[in-house]
PDB file of C-alpha atoms in Angstrom:
ATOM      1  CA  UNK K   1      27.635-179.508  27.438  1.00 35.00           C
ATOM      2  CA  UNK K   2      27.704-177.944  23.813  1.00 36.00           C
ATOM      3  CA  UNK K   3      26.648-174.653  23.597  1.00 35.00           C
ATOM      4  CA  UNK K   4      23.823-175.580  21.255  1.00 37.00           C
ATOM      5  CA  UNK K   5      22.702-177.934  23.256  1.00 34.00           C
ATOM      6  CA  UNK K   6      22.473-175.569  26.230  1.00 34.00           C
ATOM      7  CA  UNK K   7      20.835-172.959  24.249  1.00 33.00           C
ATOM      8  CA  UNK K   8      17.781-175.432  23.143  1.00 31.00           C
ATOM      9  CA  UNK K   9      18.130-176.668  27.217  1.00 30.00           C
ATOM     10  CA  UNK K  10      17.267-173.211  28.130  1.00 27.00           C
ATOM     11  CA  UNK K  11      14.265-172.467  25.358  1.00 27.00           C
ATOM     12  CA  UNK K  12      12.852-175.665  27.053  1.00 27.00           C
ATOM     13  CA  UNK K  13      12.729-174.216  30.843  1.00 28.00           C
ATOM     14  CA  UNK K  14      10.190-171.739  29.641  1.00 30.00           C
ATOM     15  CA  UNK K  15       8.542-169.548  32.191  1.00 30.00           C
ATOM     16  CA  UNK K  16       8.227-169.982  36.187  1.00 29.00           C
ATOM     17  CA  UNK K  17       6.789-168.364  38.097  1.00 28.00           C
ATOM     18  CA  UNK K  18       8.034-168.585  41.972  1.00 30.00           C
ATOM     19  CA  UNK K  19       7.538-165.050  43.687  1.00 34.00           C
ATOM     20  CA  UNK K  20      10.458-163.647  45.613  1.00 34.00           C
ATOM     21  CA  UNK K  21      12.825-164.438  48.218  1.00 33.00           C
ATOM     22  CA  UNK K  22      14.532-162.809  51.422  1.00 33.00           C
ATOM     23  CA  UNK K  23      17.884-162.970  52.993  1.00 34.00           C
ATOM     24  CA  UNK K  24      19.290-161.888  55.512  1.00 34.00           C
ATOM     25  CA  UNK K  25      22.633-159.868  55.510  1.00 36.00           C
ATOM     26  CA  UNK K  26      24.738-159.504  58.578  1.00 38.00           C
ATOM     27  CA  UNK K  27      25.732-155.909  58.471  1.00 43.00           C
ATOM     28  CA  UNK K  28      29.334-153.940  59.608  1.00 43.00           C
ATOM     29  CA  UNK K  29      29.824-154.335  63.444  1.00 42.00           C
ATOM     30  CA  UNK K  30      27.316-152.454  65.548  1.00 42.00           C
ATOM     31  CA  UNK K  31      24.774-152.077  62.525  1.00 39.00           C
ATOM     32  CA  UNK K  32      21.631-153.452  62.256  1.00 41.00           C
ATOM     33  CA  UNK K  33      21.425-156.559  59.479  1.00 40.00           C
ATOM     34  CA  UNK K  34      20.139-155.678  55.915  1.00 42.00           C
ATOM     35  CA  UNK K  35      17.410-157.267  55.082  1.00 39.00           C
ATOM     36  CA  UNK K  36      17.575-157.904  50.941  1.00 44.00           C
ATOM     37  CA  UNK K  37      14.401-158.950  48.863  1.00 44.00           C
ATOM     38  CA  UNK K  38      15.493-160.812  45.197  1.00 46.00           C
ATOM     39  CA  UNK K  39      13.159-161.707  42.293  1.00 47.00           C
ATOM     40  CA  UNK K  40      12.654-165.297  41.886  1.00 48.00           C
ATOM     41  CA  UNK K  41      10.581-165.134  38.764  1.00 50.00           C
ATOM     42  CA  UNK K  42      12.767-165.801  35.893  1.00 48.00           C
ATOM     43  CA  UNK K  43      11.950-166.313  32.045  1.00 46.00           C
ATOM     44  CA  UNK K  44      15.495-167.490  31.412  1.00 68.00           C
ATOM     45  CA  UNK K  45      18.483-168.522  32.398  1.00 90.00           C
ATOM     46  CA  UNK K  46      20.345-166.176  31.621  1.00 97.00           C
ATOM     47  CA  UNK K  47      23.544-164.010  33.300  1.00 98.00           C
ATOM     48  CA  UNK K  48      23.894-160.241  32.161  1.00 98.00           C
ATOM     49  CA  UNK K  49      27.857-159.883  32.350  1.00 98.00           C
ATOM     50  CA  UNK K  50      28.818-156.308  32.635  1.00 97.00           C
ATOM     51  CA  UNK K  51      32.093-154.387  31.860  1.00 96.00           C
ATOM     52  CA  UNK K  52      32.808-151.322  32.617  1.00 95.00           C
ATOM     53  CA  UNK K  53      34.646-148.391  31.177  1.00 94.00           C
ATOM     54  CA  UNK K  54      38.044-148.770  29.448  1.00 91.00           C
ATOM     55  CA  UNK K  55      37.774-152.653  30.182  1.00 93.00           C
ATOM     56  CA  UNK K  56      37.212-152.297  26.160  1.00 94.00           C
ATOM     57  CA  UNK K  57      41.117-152.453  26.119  1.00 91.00           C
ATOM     58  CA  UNK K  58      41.692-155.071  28.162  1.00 87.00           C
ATOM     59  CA  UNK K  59      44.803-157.001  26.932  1.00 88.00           C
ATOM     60  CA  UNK K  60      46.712-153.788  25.654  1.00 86.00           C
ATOM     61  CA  UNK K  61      46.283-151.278  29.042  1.00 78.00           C
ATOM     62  CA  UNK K  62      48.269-151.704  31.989  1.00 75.00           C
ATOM     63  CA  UNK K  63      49.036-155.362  31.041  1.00 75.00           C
ATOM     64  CA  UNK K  64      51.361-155.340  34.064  1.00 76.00           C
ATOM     65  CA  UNK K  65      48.124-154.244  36.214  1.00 74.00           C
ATOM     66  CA  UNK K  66      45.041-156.065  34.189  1.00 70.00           C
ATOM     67  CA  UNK K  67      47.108-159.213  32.642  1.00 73.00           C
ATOM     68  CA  UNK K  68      47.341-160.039  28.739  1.00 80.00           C
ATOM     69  CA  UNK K  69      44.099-161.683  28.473  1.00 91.00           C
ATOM     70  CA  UNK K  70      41.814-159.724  26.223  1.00 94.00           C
ATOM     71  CA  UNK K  71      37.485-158.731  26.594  1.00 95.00           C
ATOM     72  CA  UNK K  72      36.484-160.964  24.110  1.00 96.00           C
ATOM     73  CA  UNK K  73      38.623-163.892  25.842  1.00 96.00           C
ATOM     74  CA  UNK K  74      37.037-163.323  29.146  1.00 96.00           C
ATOM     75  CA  UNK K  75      33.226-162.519  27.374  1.00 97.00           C
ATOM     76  CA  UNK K  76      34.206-166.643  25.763  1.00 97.00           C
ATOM     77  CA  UNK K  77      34.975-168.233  28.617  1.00 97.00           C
ATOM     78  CA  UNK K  78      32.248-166.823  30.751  1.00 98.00           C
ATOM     79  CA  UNK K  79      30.047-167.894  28.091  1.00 97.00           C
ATOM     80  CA  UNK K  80      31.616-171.558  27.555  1.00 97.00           C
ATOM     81  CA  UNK K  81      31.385-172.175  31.788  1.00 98.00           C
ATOM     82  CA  UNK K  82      27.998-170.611  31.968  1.00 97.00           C
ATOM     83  CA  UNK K  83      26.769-173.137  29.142  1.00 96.00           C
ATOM     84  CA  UNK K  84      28.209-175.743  31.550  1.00 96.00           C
ATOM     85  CA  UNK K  85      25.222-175.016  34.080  1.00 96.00           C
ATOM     86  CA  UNK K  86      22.936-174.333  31.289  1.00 95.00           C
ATOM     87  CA  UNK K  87      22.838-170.439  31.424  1.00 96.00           C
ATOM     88  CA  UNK K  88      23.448-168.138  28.720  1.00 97.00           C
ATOM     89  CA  UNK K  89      25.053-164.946  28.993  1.00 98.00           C
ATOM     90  CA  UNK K  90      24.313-161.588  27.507  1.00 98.00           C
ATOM     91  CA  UNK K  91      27.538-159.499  27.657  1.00 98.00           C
ATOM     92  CA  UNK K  92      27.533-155.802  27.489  1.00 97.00           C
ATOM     93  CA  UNK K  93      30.657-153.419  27.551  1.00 97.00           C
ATOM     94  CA  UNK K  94      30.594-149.853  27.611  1.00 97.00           C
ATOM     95  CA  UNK K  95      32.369-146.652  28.366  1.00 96.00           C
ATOM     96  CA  UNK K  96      29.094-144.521  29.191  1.00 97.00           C
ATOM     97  CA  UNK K  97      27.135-144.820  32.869  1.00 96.00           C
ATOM     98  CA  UNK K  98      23.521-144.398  31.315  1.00 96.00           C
ATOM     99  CA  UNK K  99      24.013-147.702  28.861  1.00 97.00           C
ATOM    100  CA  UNK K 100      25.432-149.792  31.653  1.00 97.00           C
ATOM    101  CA  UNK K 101      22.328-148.615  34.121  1.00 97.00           C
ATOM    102  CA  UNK K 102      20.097-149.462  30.891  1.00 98.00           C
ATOM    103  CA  UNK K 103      21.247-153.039  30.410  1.00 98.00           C
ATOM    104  CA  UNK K 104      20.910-153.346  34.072  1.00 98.00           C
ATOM    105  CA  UNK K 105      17.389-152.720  34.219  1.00 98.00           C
ATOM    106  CA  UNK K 106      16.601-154.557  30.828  1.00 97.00           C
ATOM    107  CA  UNK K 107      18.326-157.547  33.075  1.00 97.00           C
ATOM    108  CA  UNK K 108      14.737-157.021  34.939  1.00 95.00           C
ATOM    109  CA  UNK K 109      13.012-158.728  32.115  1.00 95.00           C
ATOM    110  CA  UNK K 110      15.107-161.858  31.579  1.00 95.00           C
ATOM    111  CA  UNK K 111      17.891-162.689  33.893  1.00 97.00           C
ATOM    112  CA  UNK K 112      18.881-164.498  36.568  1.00 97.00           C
ATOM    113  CA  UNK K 113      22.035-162.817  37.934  1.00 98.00           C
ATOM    114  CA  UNK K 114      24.551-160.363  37.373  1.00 98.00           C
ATOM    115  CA  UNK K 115      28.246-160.537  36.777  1.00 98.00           C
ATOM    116  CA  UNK K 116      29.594-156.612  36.800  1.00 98.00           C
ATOM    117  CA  UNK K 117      33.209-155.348  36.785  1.00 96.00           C
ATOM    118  CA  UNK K 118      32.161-151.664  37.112  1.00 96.00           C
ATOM    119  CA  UNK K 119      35.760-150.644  36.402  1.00 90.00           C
ATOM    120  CA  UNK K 120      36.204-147.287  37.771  1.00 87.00           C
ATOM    121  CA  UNK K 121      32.116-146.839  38.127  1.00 88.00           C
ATOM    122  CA  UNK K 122      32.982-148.877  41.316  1.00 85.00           C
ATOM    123  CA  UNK K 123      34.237-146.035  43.433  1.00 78.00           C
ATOM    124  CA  UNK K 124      31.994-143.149  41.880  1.00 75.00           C
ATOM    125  CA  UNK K 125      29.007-144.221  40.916  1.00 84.00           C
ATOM    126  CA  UNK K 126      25.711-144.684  43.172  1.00 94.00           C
ATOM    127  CA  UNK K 127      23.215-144.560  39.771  1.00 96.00           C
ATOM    128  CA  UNK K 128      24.985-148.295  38.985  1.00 97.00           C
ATOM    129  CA  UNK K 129      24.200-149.317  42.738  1.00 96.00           C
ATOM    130  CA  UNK K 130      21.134-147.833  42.517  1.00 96.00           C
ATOM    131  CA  UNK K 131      20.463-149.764  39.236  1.00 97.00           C
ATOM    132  CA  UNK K 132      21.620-152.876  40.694  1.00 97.00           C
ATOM    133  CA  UNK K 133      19.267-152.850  43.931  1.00 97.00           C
ATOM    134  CA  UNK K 134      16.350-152.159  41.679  1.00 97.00           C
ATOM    135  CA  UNK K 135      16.827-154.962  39.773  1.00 97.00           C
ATOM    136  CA  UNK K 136      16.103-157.558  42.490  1.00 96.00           C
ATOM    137  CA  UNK K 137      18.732-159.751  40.820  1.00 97.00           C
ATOM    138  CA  UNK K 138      21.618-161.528  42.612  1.00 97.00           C
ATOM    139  CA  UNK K 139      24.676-159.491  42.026  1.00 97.00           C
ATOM    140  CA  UNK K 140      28.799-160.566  41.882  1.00 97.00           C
ATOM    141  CA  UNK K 141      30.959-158.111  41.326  1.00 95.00           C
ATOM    142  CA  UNK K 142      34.475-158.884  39.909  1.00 95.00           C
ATOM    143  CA  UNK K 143      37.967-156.784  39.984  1.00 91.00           C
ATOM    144  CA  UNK K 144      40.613-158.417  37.543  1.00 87.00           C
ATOM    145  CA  UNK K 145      43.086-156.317  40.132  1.00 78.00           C
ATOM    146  CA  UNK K 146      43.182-156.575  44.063  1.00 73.00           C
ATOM    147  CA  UNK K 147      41.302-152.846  44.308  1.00 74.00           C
ATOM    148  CA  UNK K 148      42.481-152.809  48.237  1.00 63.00           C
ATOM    149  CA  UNK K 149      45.950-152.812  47.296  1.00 64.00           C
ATOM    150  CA  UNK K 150      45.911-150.101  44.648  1.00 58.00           C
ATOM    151  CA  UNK K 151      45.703-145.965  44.821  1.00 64.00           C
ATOM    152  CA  UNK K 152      43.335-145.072  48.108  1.00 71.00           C
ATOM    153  CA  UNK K 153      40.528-143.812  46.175  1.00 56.00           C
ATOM    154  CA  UNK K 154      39.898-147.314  44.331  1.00 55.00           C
ATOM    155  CA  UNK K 155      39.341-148.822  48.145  1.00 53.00           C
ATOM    156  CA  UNK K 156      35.441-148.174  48.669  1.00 67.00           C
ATOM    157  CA  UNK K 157      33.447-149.599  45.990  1.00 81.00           C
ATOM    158  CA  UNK K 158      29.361-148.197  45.598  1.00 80.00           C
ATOM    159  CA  UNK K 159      28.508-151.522  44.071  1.00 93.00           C
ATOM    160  CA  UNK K 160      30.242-153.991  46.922  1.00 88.00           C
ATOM    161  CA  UNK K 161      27.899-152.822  48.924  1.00 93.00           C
ATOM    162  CA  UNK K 162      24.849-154.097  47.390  1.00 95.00           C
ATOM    163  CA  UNK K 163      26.936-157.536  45.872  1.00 95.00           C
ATOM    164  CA  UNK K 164      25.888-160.979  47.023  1.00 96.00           C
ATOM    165  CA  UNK K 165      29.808-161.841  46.359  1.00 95.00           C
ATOM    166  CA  UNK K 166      33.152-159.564  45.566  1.00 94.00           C
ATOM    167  CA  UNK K 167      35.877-161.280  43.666  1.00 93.00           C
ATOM    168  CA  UNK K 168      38.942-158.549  43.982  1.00 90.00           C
ATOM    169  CA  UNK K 169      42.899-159.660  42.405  1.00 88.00           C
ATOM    170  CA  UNK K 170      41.591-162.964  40.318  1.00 87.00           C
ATOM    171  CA  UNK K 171      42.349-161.758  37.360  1.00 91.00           C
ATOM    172  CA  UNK K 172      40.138-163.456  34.594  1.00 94.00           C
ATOM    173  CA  UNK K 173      39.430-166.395  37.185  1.00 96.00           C
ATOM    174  CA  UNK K 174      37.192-163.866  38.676  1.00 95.00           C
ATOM    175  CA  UNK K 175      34.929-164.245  36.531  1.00 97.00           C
ATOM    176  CA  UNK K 176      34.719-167.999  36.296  1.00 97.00           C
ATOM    177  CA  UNK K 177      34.342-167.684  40.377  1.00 97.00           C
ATOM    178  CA  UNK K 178      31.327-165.706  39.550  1.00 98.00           C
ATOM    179  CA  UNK K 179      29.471-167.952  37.432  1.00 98.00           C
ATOM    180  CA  UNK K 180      30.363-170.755  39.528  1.00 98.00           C
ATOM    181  CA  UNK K 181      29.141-168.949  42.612  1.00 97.00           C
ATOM    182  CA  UNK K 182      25.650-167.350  40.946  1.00 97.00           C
ATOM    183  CA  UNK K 183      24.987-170.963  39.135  1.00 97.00           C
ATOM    184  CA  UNK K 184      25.226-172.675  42.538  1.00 95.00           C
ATOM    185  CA  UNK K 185      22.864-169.838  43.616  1.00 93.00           C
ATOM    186  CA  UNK K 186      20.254-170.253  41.045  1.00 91.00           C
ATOM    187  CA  UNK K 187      19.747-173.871  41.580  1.00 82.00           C
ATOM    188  CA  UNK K 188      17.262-174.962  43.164  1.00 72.00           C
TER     189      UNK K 188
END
């Protein structure tokens, strides 16, 4: 599907209206299960794809660690597989917590999902989880690098705890995973 054509696709869907869902979340051993309410009512289909701070340098920093493949690559081909399922993606990037937690909410208005690499944000920062649970939106959170096999303090992530989905040591296939996994959860 062109990307044109998925654009006008999308226009077409206009508004529904369906209310909200539940699921139900088996917690960690001996807990009691979470219990998770998402928004269903959507005015477009639409991802919010978040990046996190220094991911700005993607393709120059720690290519041994992150891989060669650049922001704006991985912001295309999100776009390009998203279009496949007719979604369109609104990408963000930044360096500073409170813009990140503001696109987040503004996701509120006219998303369907989130795709977030929190970068380090991951393992420091409960305002993005926060953000993320009031949102109501289906979350997949996405490590280019295997986070479990790196420096101890990059093991616990805030955000995995509230994603539907973690995608940890993909490298830029992450992210396809992700819209793959949050277009086959949007369909009804």
């Amino acid at each position: 599907m062109h990307r044109e054509s998925a654009q006008s696709d999308i226009r077409a869907l206009g508004e529904c209206t369906v209310g909200a869902v539940f699921f139900e979340f088996a917690g960690a051993p001996g807990s009691a299960a979470r219990r998770r309410r998402y928004r269903t009512e959507v005015t477009e289909r639409r991802l919010l794809l978040v990046n996190g701070p220094n991911l700005n340098l993607l393709g120059t920093r720690q290519p041994e660690i992150y891989g060669a493949t650049t922001l704006a690559q991985i912001d295309e081909r999100v776009a390009v597989l998203a279009a496949e399922f007719g979604l369109a993606v609104r990408a963000v990037q930044s360096n500073h917590e409170g813009v990140l937690i503001d696109q987040i909410h503004a996701a509120r208005a006219d998303c369907a999902g989130i795709i977030i690499n929190p970068g380090a944000y991951s393992h420091t920062s409960v305002a993005i989880a926060d953000a993320l649970i009031a949102v109501e939106l289906p979350v997949a959170e996405v490590h280019l690098s295997n986070i479990h096999r790196r420096e101890p303090f990059r093991h616990h992530s805030y955000v995995s705890a509230v994603a539907e989905m973690v995608i940890a040591g993909a490298g830029p296939l992450g992210y396809e995973m992700a819209v793959r996994y949050l277009a086959g959860r949007l369909t009804p």
